[in-house]
């Protein structure tokens, strides 16, 4: 065997160190599509390389810079250094312009620098997401950003995604990855469904039995309520320390977590822990099947209102969000009609049936108003599902329209702010294709990517005043039939891409052009190791 001479080795090393790194060209055809991209063909591209510095002068921008450096590292293999002083050239400068709306941003690219200017730190973050998604996937290479200017601003202030961790429990690390997925798609609200009949998933120090008992069920129904059960104990909950860590993780990515405590229905897990709060007194068990339980909080029991105050006080002490979701959906009135205490409460409140609603509907409104008032006393606002309109509610409560679009339309016309999340367009537990064996909810038609993309949240006949009440759009992922996180990723991706486009972009719809841009985003999914439905990247019939 021949051994190379030291001189030859030195020459080889010198040649390697002097050679140019390979370079890939970035493309601004990203998702969501920026409002305006003006390229400057007379100017050379900016080369992002190991010598590039990220300039950040305040704490919020330094968090942005740290995250961007991590994104760059995962795609290129090198990690840009973060500095506070501006070099002569070869830098990316993160800054703000308070004169712009908070989430708006501009990107100015020259041969020497890239300046990302947001209306606030969140706007800068979205500009950095555009630069991240412009990179054509994972490559051990420099990146050439074409010179020019990008100007962008979102269509809706509220850009949300919901995740049900009650029916199946997902680890804190999985929740963080879900938050990363939201950040990639320019979303800023994480609606965290924490309680339901099948499990109470958050520690309440003032009511310890909620987690101790309410988080555990004896087994889980097999399939679509077949009557057969696996008899495997199932449980899990988030400690308050874990929740606070997740809140900080989301906040760093400019995402506000909106917790949901679903009331007065979907409370069987709570009743298992505190049976005295139900109309019958129990005993109750954490529900093992899917659907809607007839056992709900007893609206005629004064102890229920004390219970709600304790829960909401503790929730507002944990979550800084302006909004707290209090549910209000799918609350059967069977027990209330038979309950002497509930009927006495109806009589005491002077509630009567009318052509719009029953006395029991109005009793639910009484419960919801109590919860909303408690939140208001803490400086917070309530969000409720569209059922709460049936018994009447104050216009300060935001309506989340899920049973089609009519709830949101009715709410906006009545002066409520509304968030559009109709099941037929934005429920991501629905199957993604007509293929045999495609996973998803058993009870719904498939929700194809083009239908998500084609949804229009604001009716054509709305006045400007009514349109202003549609404050946002949200996609929902219910997890009865989603037992693990890889499956959850598969159900949401790439439908999150279509959701983000309709949340952010005001551009005319072009699904074929969207699919072309989606192929670039897919490379980011691959780089991050996300699981997704590969068939959805092609047009389906």
mmCIF file with all atom_site columns, C-alpha atoms in Angstrom, residues 253-350:
data_model
loop_
_atom_site.group_PDB
_atom_site.id
_atom_site.type_symbol
_atom_site.label_atom_id
_atom_site.label_alt_id
_atom_site.label_comp_id
_atom_site.label_asym_id
_atom_site.label_entity_id
_atom_site.label_seq_id
_atom_site.pdbx_PDB_ins_code
_atom_site.Cartn_x
_atom_site.Cartn_y
_atom_site.Cartn_z
_atom_site.occupancy
_atom_site.B_iso_or_equiv
_atom_site.pdbx_formal_charge
_atom_site.auth_seq_id
_atom_site.auth_comp_id
_atom_site.auth_asym_id
_atom_site.auth_atom_id
_atom_site.pdbx_PDB_model_num
ATOM 1  C CA . UNK A 1 253 ? -42.284 31.654 18.012 1.00 0.00 ? 253 UNK A CA 1
ATOM 2  C CA . UNK A 1 254 ? -44.903 34.441 18.287 1.00 0.00 ? 254 UNK A CA 1
ATOM 3  C CA . UNK A 1 255 ? -47.714 31.994 18.928 1.00 0.00 ? 255 UNK A CA 1
ATOM 4  C CA . UNK A 1 256 ? -50.334 32.589 21.619 1.00 0.00 ? 256 UNK A CA 1
ATOM 5  C CA . UNK A 1 257 ? -51.835 29.497 23.223 1.00 0.00 ? 257 UNK A CA 1
ATOM 6  C CA . UNK A 1 258 ? -55.598 29.625 23.744 1.00 0.00 ? 258 UNK A CA 1
ATOM 7  C CA . UNK A 1 259 ? -56.609 26.886 26.190 1.00 0.00 ? 259 UNK A CA 1
ATOM 8  C CA . UNK A 1 260 ? -60.030 25.288 25.970 1.00 0.00 ? 260 UNK A CA 1
ATOM 9  C CA . UNK A 1 261 ? -61.940 24.102 29.017 1.00 0.00 ? 261 UNK A CA 1
ATOM 10 C CA . UNK A 1 262 ? -65.087 22.695 27.415 1.00 0.00 ? 262 UNK A CA 1
ATOM 11 C CA . UNK A 1 263 ? -68.206 23.376 29.491 1.00 0.00 ? 263 UNK A CA 1
ATOM 12 C CA . UNK A 1 264 ? -70.893 22.631 30.607 1.00 0.00 ? 264 UNK A CA 1
ATOM 13 C CA . UNK A 1 265 ? -70.952 19.520 28.390 1.00 0.00 ? 265 UNK A CA 1
ATOM 14 C CA . UNK A 1 266 ? -68.027 17.243 27.511 1.00 0.00 ? 266 UNK A CA 1
ATOM 15 C CA . UNK A 1 267 ? -67.335 17.104 31.252 1.00 0.00 ? 267 UNK A CA 1
ATOM 16 C CA . UNK A 1 268 ? -67.611 13.401 32.089 1.00 0.00 ? 268 UNK A CA 1
ATOM 17 C CA . UNK A 1 269 ? -63.910 13.146 33.002 1.00 0.00 ? 269 UNK A CA 1
ATOM 18 C CA . UNK A 1 270 ? -64.429 15.968 35.500 1.00 0.00 ? 270 UNK A CA 1
ATOM 19 C CA . UNK A 1 271 ? -67.552 14.262 36.846 1.00 0.00 ? 271 UNK A CA 1
ATOM 20 C CA . UNK A 1 272 ? -65.561 11.063 37.381 1.00 0.00 ? 272 UNK A CA 1
ATOM 21 C CA . UNK A 1 273 ? -63.308 13.100 39.670 1.00 0.00 ? 273 UNK A CA 1
ATOM 22 C CA . UNK A 1 274 ? -66.083 15.124 41.347 1.00 0.00 ? 274 UNK A CA 1
ATOM 23 C CA . UNK A 1 275 ? -69.377 13.204 40.924 1.00 0.00 ? 275 UNK A CA 1
ATOM 24 C CA . UNK A 1 276 ? -71.293 15.648 43.109 1.00 0.00 ? 276 UNK A CA 1
ATOM 25 C CA . UNK A 1 277 ? -71.160 18.141 40.209 1.00 0.00 ? 277 UNK A CA 1
ATOM 26 C CA . UNK A 1 278 ? -73.445 16.020 38.005 1.00 0.00 ? 278 UNK A CA 1
ATOM 27 C CA . UNK A 1 279 ? -77.243 15.883 37.984 1.00 0.00 ? 279 UNK A CA 1
ATOM 28 C CA . UNK A 1 280 ? -77.412 12.241 39.109 1.00 0.00 ? 280 UNK A CA 1
ATOM 29 C CA . UNK A 1 281 ? -74.463 12.204 41.510 1.00 0.00 ? 281 UNK A CA 1
ATOM 30 C CA . UNK A 1 282 ? -72.868 9.327  39.619 1.00 0.00 ? 282 UNK A CA 1
ATOM 31 C CA . UNK A 1 283 ? -70.918 7.223  39.872 1.00 0.00 ? 283 UNK A CA 1
ATOM 32 C CA . UNK A 1 284 ? -69.232 8.266  36.629 1.00 0.00 ? 284 UNK A CA 1
ATOM 33 C CA . UNK A 1 285 ? -66.201 6.985  34.768 1.00 0.00 ? 285 UNK A CA 1
ATOM 34 C CA . UNK A 1 286 ? -63.864 8.707  32.347 1.00 0.00 ? 286 UNK A CA 1
ATOM 35 C CA . UNK A 1 287 ? -65.590 7.834  29.095 1.00 0.00 ? 287 UNK A CA 1
ATOM 36 C CA . UNK A 1 288 ? -64.093 5.048  27.014 1.00 0.00 ? 288 UNK A CA 1
ATOM 37 C CA . UNK A 1 289 ? -66.129 5.660  23.863 1.00 0.00 ? 289 UNK A CA 1
ATOM 38 C CA . UNK A 1 290 ? -66.359 8.568  21.414 1.00 0.00 ? 290 UNK A CA 1
ATOM 39 C CA . UNK A 1 291 ? -69.249 10.929 20.920 1.00 0.00 ? 291 UNK A CA 1
ATOM 40 C CA . UNK A 1 292 ? -71.297 13.118 23.242 1.00 0.00 ? 292 UNK A CA 1
ATOM 41 C CA . UNK A 1 293 ? -72.154 12.062 26.778 1.00 0.00 ? 293 UNK A CA 1
ATOM 42 C CA . UNK A 1 294 ? -75.542 12.927 28.273 1.00 0.00 ? 294 UNK A CA 1
ATOM 43 C CA . UNK A 1 295 ? -73.858 13.502 31.632 1.00 0.00 ? 295 UNK A CA 1
ATOM 44 C CA . UNK A 1 296 ? -72.947 17.197 31.947 1.00 0.00 ? 296 UNK A CA 1
ATOM 45 C CA . UNK A 1 297 ? -72.393 19.681 34.751 1.00 0.00 ? 297 UNK A CA 1
ATOM 46 C CA . UNK A 1 298 ? -75.532 20.279 36.813 1.00 0.00 ? 298 UNK A CA 1
ATOM 47 C CA . UNK A 1 299 ? -76.549 23.876 36.068 1.00 0.00 ? 299 UNK A CA 1
ATOM 48 C CA . UNK A 1 300 ? -78.839 23.935 39.091 1.00 0.00 ? 300 UNK A CA 1
ATOM 49 C CA . UNK A 1 301 ? -76.059 23.105 41.545 1.00 0.00 ? 301 UNK A CA 1
ATOM 50 C CA . UNK A 1 302 ? -74.400 26.157 43.100 1.00 0.00 ? 302 UNK A CA 1
ATOM 51 C CA . UNK A 1 303 ? -71.237 24.103 43.692 1.00 0.00 ? 303 UNK A CA 1
ATOM 52 C CA . UNK A 1 304 ? -70.774 23.908 39.907 1.00 0.00 ? 304 UNK A CA 1
ATOM 53 C CA . UNK A 1 305 ? -70.292 27.674 39.689 1.00 0.00 ? 305 UNK A CA 1
ATOM 54 C CA . UNK A 1 306 ? -67.707 27.549 42.474 1.00 0.00 ? 306 UNK A CA 1
ATOM 55 C CA . UNK A 1 307 ? -65.965 24.757 40.556 1.00 0.00 ? 307 UNK A CA 1
ATOM 56 C CA . UNK A 1 308 ? -65.951 26.800 37.335 1.00 0.00 ? 308 UNK A CA 1
ATOM 57 C CA . UNK A 1 309 ? -64.544 29.826 39.141 1.00 0.00 ? 309 UNK A CA 1
ATOM 58 C CA . UNK A 1 310 ? -61.693 27.772 40.567 1.00 0.00 ? 310 UNK A CA 1
ATOM 59 C CA . UNK A 1 311 ? -60.865 26.253 37.178 1.00 0.00 ? 311 UNK A CA 1
ATOM 60 C CA . UNK A 1 312 ? -61.011 29.531 35.268 1.00 0.00 ? 312 UNK A CA 1
ATOM 61 C CA . UNK A 1 313 ? -59.059 31.415 37.921 1.00 0.00 ? 313 UNK A CA 1
ATOM 62 C CA . UNK A 1 314 ? -56.305 28.830 37.761 1.00 0.00 ? 314 UNK A CA 1
ATOM 63 C CA . UNK A 1 315 ? -56.336 28.718 33.952 1.00 0.00 ? 315 UNK A CA 1
ATOM 64 C CA . UNK A 1 316 ? -56.003 32.498 33.690 1.00 0.00 ? 316 UNK A CA 1
ATOM 65 C CA . UNK A 1 317 ? -53.154 32.305 36.175 1.00 0.00 ? 317 UNK A CA 1
ATOM 66 C CA . UNK A 1 318 ? -51.298 29.916 33.871 1.00 0.00 ? 318 UNK A CA 1
ATOM 67 C CA . UNK A 1 319 ? -52.135 31.195 30.380 1.00 0.00 ? 319 UNK A CA 1
ATOM 68 C CA . UNK A 1 320 ? -51.513 34.851 29.482 1.00 0.00 ? 320 UNK A CA 1
ATOM 69 C CA . UNK A 1 321 ? -53.809 34.730 26.428 1.00 0.00 ? 321 UNK A CA 1
ATOM 70 C CA . UNK A 1 322 ? -56.408 37.458 26.019 1.00 0.00 ? 322 UNK A CA 1
ATOM 71 C CA . UNK A 1 323 ? -58.871 34.753 24.948 1.00 0.00 ? 323 UNK A CA 1
ATOM 72 C CA . UNK A 1 324 ? -59.903 31.631 26.848 1.00 0.00 ? 324 UNK A CA 1
ATOM 73 C CA . UNK A 1 325 ? -62.082 29.060 25.058 1.00 0.00 ? 325 UNK A CA 1
ATOM 74 C CA . UNK A 1 326 ? -65.001 27.822 27.165 1.00 0.00 ? 326 UNK A CA 1
ATOM 75 C CA . UNK A 1 327 ? -66.574 25.417 24.685 1.00 0.00 ? 327 UNK A CA 1
ATOM 76 C CA . UNK A 1 328 ? -70.366 25.413 24.884 1.00 0.00 ? 328 UNK A CA 1
ATOM 77 C CA . UNK A 1 329 ? -70.805 22.790 22.159 1.00 0.00 ? 329 UNK A CA 1
ATOM 78 C CA . UNK A 1 330 ? -72.760 19.549 22.173 1.00 0.00 ? 330 UNK A CA 1
ATOM 79 C CA . UNK A 1 331 ? -74.341 19.909 25.602 1.00 0.00 ? 331 UNK A CA 1
ATOM 80 C CA . UNK A 1 332 ? -77.335 17.552 25.799 1.00 0.00 ? 332 UNK A CA 1
ATOM 81 C CA . UNK A 1 333 ? -80.198 18.783 27.973 1.00 0.00 ? 333 UNK A CA 1
ATOM 82 C CA . UNK A 1 334 ? -81.505 15.303 28.860 1.00 0.00 ? 334 UNK A CA 1
ATOM 83 C CA . UNK A 1 335 ? -80.284 15.396 32.457 1.00 0.00 ? 335 UNK A CA 1
ATOM 84 C CA . UNK A 1 336 ? -81.359 19.022 32.971 1.00 0.00 ? 336 UNK A CA 1
ATOM 85 C CA . UNK A 1 337 ? -84.931 18.273 31.875 1.00 0.00 ? 337 UNK A CA 1
ATOM 86 C CA . UNK A 1 338 ? -85.105 15.510 34.509 1.00 0.00 ? 338 UNK A CA 1
ATOM 87 C CA . UNK A 1 339 ? -83.120 17.288 37.249 1.00 0.00 ? 339 UNK A CA 1
ATOM 88 C CA . UNK A 1 340 ? -85.128 18.979 40.019 1.00 0.00 ? 340 UNK A CA 1
ATOM 89 C CA . UNK A 1 341 ? -82.297 21.398 40.787 1.00 0.00 ? 341 UNK A CA 1
ATOM 90 C CA . UNK A 1 342 ? -81.925 22.449 37.140 1.00 0.00 ? 342 UNK A CA 1
ATOM 91 C CA . UNK A 1 343 ? -85.666 22.956 36.775 1.00 0.00 ? 343 UNK A CA 1
ATOM 92 C CA . UNK A 1 344 ? -85.699 24.986 39.980 1.00 0.00 ? 344 UNK A CA 1
ATOM 93 C CA . UNK A 1 345 ? -82.882 27.149 38.591 1.00 0.00 ? 345 UNK A CA 1
ATOM 94 C CA . UNK A 1 346 ? -84.859 27.670 35.377 1.00 0.00 ? 346 UNK A CA 1
ATOM 95 C CA . UNK A 1 347 ? -87.861 28.803 37.431 1.00 0.00 ? 347 UNK A CA 1
ATOM 96 C CA . UNK A 1 348 ? -85.758 31.070 39.651 1.00 0.00 ? 348 UNK A CA 1
ATOM 97 C CA . UNK A 1 349 ? -84.203 32.737 36.626 1.00 0.00 ? 349 UNK A CA 1
ATOM 98 C CA . UNK A 1 350 ? -87.591 33.127 34.907 1.00 0.00 ? 350 UNK A CA 1
#
